[in-house]
Short mmCIF file of C-alpha atoms in Angstrom, two decimals:
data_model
loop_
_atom_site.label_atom_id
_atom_site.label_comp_id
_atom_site.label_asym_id
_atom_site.label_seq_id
_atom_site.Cartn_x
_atom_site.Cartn_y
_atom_site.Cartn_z
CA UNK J 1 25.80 5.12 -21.66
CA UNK J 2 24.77 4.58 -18.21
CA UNK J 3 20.59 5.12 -17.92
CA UNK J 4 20.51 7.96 -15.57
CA UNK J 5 17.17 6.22 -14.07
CA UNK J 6 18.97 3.72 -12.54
CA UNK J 7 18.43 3.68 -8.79
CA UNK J 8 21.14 3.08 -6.23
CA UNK J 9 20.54 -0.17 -3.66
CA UNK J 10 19.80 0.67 -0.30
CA UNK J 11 22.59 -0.12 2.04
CA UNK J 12 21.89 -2.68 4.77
CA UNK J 13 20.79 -1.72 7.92
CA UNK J 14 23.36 -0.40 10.72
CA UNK J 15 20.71 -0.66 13.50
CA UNK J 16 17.88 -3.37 14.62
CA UNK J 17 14.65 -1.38 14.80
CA UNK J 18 12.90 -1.13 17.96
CA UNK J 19 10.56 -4.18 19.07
CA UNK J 20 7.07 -2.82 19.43
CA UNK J 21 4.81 -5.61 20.92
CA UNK J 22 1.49 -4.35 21.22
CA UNK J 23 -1.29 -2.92 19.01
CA UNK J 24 -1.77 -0.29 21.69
CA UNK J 25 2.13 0.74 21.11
CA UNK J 26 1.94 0.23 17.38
CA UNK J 27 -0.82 2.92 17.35
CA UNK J 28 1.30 5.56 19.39
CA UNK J 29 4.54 4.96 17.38
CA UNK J 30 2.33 5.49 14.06
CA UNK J 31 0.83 8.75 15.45
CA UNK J 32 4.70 10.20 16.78
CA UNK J 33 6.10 9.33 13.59
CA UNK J 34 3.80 11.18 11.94
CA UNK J 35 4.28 14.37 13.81
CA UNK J 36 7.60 14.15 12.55
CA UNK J 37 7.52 13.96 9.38
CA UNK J 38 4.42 15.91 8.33
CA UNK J 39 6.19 18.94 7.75
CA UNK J 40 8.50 18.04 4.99
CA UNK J 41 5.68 15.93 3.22
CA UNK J 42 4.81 19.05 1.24
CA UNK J 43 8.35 19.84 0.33
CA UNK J 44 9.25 16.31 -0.69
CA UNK J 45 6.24 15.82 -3.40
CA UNK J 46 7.09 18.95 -4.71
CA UNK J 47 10.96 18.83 -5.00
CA UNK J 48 10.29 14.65 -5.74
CA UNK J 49 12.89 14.17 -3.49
CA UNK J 50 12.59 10.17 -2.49
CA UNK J 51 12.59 9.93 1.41
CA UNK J 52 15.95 8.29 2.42
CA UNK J 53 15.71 8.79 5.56
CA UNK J 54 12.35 9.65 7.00
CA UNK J 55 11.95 5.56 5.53
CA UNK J 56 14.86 4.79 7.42
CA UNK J 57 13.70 6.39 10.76
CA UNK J 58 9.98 4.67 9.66
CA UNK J 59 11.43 1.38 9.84
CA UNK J 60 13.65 2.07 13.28
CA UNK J 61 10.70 2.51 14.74
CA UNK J 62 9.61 -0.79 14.77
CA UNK J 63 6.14 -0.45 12.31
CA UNK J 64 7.65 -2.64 9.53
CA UNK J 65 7.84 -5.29 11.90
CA UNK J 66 4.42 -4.95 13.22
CA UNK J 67 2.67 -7.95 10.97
CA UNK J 68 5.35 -10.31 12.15
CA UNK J 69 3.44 -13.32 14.40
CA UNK J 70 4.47 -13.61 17.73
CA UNK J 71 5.41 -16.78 17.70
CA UNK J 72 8.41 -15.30 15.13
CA UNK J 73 9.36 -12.66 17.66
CA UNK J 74 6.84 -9.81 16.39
CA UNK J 75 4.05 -7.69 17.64
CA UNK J 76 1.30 -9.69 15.21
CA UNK J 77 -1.10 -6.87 15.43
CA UNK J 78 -4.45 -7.08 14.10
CA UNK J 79 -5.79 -6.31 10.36
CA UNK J 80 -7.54 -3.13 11.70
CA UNK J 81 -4.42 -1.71 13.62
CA UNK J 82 -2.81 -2.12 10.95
CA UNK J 83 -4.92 0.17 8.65
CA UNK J 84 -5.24 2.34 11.28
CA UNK J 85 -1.64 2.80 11.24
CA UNK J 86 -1.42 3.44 7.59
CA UNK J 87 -4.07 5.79 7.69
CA UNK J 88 -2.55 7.64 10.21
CA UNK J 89 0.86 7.78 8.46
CA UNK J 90 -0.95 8.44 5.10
CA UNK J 91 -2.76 11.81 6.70
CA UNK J 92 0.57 13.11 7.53
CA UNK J 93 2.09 11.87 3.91
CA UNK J 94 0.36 9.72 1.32
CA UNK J 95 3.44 8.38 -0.67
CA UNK J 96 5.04 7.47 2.63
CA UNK J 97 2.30 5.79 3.56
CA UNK J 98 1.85 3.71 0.42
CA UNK J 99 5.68 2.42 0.25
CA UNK J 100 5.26 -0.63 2.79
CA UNK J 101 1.81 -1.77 1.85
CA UNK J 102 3.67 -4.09 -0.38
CA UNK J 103 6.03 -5.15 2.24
CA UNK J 104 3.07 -5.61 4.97
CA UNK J 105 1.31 -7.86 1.45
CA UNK J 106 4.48 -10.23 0.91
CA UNK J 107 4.77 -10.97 4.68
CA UNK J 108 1.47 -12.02 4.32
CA UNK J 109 2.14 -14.54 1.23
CA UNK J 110 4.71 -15.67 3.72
CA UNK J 111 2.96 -16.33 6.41
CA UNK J 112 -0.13 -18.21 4.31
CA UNK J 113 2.68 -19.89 2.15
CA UNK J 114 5.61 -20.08 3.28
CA UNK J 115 7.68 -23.01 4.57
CA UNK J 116 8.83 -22.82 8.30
CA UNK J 117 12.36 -22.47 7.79
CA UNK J 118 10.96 -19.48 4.98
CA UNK J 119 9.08 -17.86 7.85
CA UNK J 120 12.24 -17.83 10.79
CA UNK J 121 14.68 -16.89 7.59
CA UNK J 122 12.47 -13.68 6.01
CA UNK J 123 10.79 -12.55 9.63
CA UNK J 124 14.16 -12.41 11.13
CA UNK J 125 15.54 -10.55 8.58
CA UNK J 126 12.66 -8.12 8.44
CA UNK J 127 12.89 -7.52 12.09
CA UNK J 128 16.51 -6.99 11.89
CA UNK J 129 15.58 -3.96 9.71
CA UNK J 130 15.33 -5.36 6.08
CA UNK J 131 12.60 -4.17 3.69
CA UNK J 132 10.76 -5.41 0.82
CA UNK J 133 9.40 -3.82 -2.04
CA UNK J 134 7.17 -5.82 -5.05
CA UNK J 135 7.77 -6.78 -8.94
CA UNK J 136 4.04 -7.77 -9.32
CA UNK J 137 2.47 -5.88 -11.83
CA UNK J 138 3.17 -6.03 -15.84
CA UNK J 139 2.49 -3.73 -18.46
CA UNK J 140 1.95 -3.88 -22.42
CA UNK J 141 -0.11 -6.64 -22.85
CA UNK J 142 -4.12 -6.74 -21.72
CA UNK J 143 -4.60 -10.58 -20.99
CA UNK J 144 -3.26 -10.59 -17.39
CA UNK J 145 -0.63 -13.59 -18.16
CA UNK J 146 2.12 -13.10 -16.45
CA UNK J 147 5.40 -13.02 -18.44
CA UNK J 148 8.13 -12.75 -15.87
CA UNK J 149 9.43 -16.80 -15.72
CA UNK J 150 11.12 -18.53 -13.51
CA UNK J 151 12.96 -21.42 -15.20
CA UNK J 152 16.12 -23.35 -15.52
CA UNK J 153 17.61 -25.84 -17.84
CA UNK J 154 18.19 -29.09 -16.44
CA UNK J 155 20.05 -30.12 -13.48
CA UNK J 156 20.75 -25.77 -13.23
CA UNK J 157 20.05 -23.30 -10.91
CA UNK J 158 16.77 -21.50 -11.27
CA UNK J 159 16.96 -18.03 -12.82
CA UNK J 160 14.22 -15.27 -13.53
CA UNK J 161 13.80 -12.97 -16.39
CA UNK J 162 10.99 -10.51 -16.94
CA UNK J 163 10.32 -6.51 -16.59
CA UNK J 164 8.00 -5.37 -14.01
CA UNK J 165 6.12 -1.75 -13.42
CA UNK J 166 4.30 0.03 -11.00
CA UNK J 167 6.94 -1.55 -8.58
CA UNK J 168 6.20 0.37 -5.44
CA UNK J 169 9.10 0.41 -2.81
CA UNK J 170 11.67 -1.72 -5.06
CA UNK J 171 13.70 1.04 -4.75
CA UNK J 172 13.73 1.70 -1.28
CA UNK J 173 14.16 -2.66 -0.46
CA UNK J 174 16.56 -5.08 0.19
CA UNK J 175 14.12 -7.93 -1.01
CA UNK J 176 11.97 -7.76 -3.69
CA UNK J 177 9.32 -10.12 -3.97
CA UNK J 178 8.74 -10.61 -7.65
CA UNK J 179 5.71 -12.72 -8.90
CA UNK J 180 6.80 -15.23 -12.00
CA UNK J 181 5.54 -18.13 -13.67
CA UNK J 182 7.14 -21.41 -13.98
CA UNK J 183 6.49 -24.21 -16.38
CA UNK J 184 5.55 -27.51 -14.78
CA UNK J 185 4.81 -30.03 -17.42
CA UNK J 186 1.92 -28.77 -18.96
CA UNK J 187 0.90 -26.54 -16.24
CA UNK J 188 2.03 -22.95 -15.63
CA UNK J 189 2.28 -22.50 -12.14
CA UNK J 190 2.73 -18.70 -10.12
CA UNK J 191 4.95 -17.92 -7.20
CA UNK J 192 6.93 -15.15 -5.37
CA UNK J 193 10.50 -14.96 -5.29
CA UNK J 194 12.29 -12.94 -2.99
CA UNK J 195 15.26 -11.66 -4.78
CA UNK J 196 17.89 -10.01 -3.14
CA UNK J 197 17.85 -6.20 -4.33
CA UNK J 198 21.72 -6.32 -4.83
CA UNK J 199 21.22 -9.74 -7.29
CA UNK J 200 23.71 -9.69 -10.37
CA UNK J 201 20.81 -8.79 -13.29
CA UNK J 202 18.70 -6.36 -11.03
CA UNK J 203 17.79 -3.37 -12.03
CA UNK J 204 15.59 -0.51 -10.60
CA UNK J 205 14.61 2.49 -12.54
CA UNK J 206 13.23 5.39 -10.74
CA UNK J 207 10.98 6.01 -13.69
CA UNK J 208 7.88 6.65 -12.58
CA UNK J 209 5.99 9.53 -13.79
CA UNK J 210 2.84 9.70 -11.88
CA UNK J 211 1.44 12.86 -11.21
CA UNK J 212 0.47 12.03 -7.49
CA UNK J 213 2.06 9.27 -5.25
CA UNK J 214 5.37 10.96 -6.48
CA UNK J 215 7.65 9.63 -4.39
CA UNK J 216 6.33 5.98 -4.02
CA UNK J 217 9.58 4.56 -5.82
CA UNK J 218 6.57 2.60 -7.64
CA UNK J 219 8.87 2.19 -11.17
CA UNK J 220 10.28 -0.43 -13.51
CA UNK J 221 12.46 -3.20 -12.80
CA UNK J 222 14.50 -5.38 -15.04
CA UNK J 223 15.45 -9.23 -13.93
CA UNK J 224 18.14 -10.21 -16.69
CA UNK J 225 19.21 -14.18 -16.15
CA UNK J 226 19.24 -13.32 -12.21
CA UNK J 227 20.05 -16.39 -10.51
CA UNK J 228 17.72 -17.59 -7.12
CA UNK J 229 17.54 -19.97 -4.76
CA UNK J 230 15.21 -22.48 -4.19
CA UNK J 231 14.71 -20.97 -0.60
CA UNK J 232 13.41 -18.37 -1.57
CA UNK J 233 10.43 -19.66 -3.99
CA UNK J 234 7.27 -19.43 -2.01
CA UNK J 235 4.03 -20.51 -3.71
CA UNK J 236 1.78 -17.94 -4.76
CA UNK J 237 -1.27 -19.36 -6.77
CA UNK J 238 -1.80 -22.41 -4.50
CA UNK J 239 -2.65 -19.90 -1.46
CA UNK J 240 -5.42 -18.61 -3.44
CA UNK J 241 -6.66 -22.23 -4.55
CA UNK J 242 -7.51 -22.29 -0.73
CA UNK J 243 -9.69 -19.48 1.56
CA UNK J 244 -6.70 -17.16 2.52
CA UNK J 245 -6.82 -13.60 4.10
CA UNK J 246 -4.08 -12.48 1.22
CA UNK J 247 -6.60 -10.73 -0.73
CA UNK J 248 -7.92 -9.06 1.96
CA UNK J 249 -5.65 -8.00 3.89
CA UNK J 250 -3.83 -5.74 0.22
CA UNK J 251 -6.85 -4.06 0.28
CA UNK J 252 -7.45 -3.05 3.84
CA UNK J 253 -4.22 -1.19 3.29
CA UNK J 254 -5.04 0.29 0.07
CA UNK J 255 -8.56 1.27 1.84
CA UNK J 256 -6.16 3.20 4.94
CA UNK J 257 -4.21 4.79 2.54
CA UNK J 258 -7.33 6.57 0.83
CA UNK J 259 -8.31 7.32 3.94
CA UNK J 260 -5.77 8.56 5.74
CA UNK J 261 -5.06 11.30 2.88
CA UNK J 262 -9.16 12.02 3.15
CA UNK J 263 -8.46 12.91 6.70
CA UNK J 264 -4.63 14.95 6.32
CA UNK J 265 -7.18 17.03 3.66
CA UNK J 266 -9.61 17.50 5.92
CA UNK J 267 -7.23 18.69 8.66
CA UNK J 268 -5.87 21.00 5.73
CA UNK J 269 -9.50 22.47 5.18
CA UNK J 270 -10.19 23.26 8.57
CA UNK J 271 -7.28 25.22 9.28
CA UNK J 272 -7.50 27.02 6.14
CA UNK J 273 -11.34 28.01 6.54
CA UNK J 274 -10.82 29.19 10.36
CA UNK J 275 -7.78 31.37 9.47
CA UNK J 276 -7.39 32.55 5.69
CA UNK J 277 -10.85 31.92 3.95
CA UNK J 278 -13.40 34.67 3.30
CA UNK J 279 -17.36 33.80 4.16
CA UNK J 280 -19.15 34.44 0.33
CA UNK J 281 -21.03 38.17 0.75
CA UNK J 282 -24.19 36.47 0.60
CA UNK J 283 -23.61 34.50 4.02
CA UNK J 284 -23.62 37.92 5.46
CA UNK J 285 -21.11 36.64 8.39
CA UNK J 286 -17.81 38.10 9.01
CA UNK J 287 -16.13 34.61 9.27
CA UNK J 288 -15.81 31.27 6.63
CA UNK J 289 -16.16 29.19 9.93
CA UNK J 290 -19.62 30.94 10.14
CA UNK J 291 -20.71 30.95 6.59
CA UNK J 292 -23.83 28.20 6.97
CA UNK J 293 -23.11 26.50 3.62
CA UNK J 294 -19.83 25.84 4.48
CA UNK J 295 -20.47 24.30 7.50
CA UNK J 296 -23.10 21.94 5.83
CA UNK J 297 -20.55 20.94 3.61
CA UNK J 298 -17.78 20.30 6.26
CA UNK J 299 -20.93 18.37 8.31
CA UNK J 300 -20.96 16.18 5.65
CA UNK J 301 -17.42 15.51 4.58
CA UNK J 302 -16.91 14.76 8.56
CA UNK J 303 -19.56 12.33 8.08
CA UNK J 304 -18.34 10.86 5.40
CA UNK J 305 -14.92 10.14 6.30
CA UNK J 306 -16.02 8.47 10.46
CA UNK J 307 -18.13 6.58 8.05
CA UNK J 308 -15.52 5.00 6.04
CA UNK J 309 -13.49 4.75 9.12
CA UNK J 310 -16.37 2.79 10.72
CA UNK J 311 -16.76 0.39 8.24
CA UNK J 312 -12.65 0.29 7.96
CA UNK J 313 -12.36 -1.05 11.41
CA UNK J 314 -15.44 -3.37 11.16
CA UNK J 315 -13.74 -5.20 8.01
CA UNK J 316 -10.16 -5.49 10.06
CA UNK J 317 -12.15 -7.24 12.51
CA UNK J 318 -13.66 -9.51 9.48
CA UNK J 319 -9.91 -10.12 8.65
CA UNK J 320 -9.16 -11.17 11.93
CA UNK J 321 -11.46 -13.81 12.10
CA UNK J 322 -10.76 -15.38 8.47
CA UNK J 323 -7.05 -15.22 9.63
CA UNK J 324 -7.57 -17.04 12.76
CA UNK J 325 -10.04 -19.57 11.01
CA UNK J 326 -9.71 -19.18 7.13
CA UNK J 327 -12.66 -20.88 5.60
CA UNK J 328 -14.59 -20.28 2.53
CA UNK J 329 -16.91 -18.35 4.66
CA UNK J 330 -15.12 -16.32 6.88
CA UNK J 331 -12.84 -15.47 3.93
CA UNK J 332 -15.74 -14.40 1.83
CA UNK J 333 -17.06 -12.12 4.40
CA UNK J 334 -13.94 -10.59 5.10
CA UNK J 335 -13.47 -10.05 1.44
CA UNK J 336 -16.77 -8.51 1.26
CA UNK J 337 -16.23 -6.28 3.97
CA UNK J 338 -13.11 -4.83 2.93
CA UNK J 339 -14.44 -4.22 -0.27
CA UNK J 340 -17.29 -2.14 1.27
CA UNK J 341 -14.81 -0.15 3.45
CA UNK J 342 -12.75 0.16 0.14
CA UNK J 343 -15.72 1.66 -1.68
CA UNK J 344 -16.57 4.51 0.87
CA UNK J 345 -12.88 5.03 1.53
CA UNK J 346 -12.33 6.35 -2.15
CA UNK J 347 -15.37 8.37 -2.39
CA UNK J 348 -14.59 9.97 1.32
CA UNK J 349 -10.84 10.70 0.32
CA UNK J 350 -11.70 12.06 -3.08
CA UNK J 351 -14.58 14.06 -1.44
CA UNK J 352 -12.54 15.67 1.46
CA UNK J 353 -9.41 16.70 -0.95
CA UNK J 354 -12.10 18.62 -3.19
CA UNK J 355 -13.75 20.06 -0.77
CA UNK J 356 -10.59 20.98 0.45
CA UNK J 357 -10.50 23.99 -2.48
CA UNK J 358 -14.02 23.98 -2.90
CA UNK J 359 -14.74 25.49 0.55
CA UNK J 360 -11.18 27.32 0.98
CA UNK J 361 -11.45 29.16 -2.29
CA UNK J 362 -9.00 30.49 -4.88
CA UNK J 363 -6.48 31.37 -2.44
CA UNK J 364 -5.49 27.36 -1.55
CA UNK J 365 -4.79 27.13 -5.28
CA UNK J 366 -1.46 28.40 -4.54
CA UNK J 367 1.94 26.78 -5.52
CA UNK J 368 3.29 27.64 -2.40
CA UNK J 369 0.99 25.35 -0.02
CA UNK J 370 0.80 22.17 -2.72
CA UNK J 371 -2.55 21.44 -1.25
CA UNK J 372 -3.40 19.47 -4.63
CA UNK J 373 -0.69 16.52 -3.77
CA UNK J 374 -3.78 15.58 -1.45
CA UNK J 375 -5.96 15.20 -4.69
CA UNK J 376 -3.04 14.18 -7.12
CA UNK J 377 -2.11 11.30 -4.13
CA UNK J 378 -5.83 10.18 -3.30
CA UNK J 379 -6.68 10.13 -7.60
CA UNK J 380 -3.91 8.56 -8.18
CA UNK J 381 -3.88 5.77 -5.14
CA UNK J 382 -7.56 4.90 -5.43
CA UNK J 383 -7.13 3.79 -9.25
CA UNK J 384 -4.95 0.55 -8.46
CA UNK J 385 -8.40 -1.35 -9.06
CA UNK J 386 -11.62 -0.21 -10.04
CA UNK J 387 -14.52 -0.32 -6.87
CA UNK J 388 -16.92 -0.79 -9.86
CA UNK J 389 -16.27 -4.14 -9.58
CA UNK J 390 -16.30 -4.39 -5.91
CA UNK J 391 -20.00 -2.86 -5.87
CA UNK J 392 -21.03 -6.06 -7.99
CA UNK J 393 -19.33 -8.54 -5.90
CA UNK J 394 -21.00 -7.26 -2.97
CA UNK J 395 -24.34 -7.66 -4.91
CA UNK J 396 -23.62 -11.20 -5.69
CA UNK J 397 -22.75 -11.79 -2.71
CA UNK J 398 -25.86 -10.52 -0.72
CA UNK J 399 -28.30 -11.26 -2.95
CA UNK J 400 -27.07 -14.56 -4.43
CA UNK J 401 -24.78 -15.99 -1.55
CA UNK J 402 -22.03 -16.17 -4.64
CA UNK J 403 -18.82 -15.92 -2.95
CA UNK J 404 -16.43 -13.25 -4.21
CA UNK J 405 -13.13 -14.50 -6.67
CA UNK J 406 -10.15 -14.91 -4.55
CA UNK J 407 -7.31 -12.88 -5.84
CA UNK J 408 -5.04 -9.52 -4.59
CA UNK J 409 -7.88 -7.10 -5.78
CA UNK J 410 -11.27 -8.32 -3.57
#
């Protein structure tokens, strides 16, 4: 019997995307894009319907081609128009917003890793409309070895076997960068392989049951004896035996996309309190807009979130700088940075879609307006690693000039 969860490919693009080649552009295509498809975010978490198209019109517009360098043929915008983007795009829908921060991530292992004829092959095809998703993350086992290989007998072609979760976008790509390890003499080395989507052994389950981020795609897939090409092998754990910006730059993104649903909650509360929420009897005011606590409260989640924002564009420009001259220094701060704009990102995001009810009242409980996706999305986003840790590193850092570890979550 056919699994039912088994997720269709997505068919190759028909069009090239439009060329956007500034930040300044980048920022105005982001903010159009959302106006379009703000509306229908509410519908689509509650029906789970996955967003065909709205991704397809998302890439036409030229933003998943916005990381490419110029000297590839793309826009090379910085760290901190990127996250501005994705914050933007994550106000007007979270899940949307979340489904290319893997693609922006593997572009990046490209660019720090990849060969030259890797970079001309995979930018090309990316700007010609081609998305990728991620098989990074394994579950079942709590020792963080990796158990997706990449192997071949002697003198035959490499192949890759392994099950991945929490593969976000997979089912949307037509890549899917898959991190494996590979047996070299008596060292186990890491790298990412960009397998086609359509590869003979692939398989994509839609089978994730999340109660926020619902339509991320963010599921299981299966790599059964697929065969790959040497081509497409980039290394992974040698670009983080060096000061890279790969790190870094995940997290910036992570850090939009809990901010950007902070601020589409805020928006949310606002309009609710001016037009449908009642002042409490005590305020003695005939408006919520009027009702003193409440505008305390909104003072402060305001405050909160241009905070976050703050310290989100200081730590792209952080980024910048390691990118343009990675050293263990410039690295290190930019890691640190991020981290801190990370921290105040998840408490401003999960602040704002609280206070969203808090200070609206019973009535934006209802069904009908699915104001909790903001909550269910923000929860659910900010636990892909814990900013526990990212407090301590920052301590270390400051007070004993110990750089921070160099991997995907710092």
């Amino acid at each position: 019997m056919t699994d039912p969860r088994v997720a269709t490919p997505a068919p190759a693009p028909s069009l090239r995307p439009h060329l956007i080649t500034s930040d300044v552009e980048a920022l105005e295509v982001a903010q159009n894009f959302a106006n379009r498809v703000r509306a229908d975010a509410s519908a689509r978490d509650a029906e789970r319907r996955l967003p065909w198209k709205e991704l397809d019109d998302f890439v036409a517009t030229g933003l998943w081609g916005i990381t490419v360098p110029k000297e590839y043929g793309g826009a090379g915008v910085s760290a901190g128009t990127l996250a501005r983007v994705t914050a933007i795009i994550a106000a007007a829908d979270g899940s949307l917003s979340q489904i290319p921060q893997n693609h922006y991530y593997s572009l990046e292992v490209l660019r720090v890793g990849g060969s030259e004829a890797q970079k001309r092959y995979f930018y090309d095809r990316v700007l010609a409309g081609e998305r990728t998703g991620n098989a990074l993350a394994e579950t079942g086992h709590k020792d963080f070895k990796r158990r997706t290989q990449l192997s071949r007998n002697k003198g035959e072609q490499w192949r890759v076997n392994g099950t991945k979760s929490y593969c976000t976008g997979a089912i949307y790509a037509h890549w899917i960068p898959t991190l494996v390890s590979a047996e070299e003499g008596e060292e186990v080395r890491t790298y990412i392989v960009f397998i086609p989507r359509t590869a003979q052994g692939v398989t994509v389950l839609d089978d994730w049951d999340g109660f926020g981020q619902r339509v991320t795609g963010s599921g299981t897939v299966r790599f059964d004896d697929v065969a790959v090409e040497p081509e497409w092998v980039i290394p992974f754990q040698a670009s983080f035996e060096v000061p890279t910006t790969i790190g870094p730059l995940a997290q910036i993104i992570h850090a939009a996309i809990d901010l950007g649903i902070g601020e589409g909650a805020y928006g949310e509360m606002l309009a609710f309190v001016r037009s449908r929420a009642r002042p409490w009897i005590d305020a003695k005011v005939e408006s919520a807009a009027e009702d003193p606590l409440t505008l305390s409260e909104i003072g402060q989640v305001r405050v909160k979130l241009r905070a976050a924002d703050a310290l989100l564009r200081k730590a792209g420009r952080a980024v910048d700088e390691a990118m343009a001259n990675p050293t263990e220094d410039t690295v290190a701060a930019a890691s640190v940075a991020v981290a801190q704009a990370k921290i105040l990102s998840t408490k401003a995001g999960l602040l704002a879609c609280n206070k969203l009810f808090e200070l609206s009242g019973t009535s934006s409980t209802t069904m009908e307006d699915n104001f909790d996706r903001y909550w269910r999305n923000v929860r659910t986003h900010t636990l892909h690693d814990p900013v526990r840790w990212k407090y301590q590193a920052i301590g270390q850092y400051i007070l004993n000039g110990r750089l921070p570890p160099r991997h995907g979550a710092i």
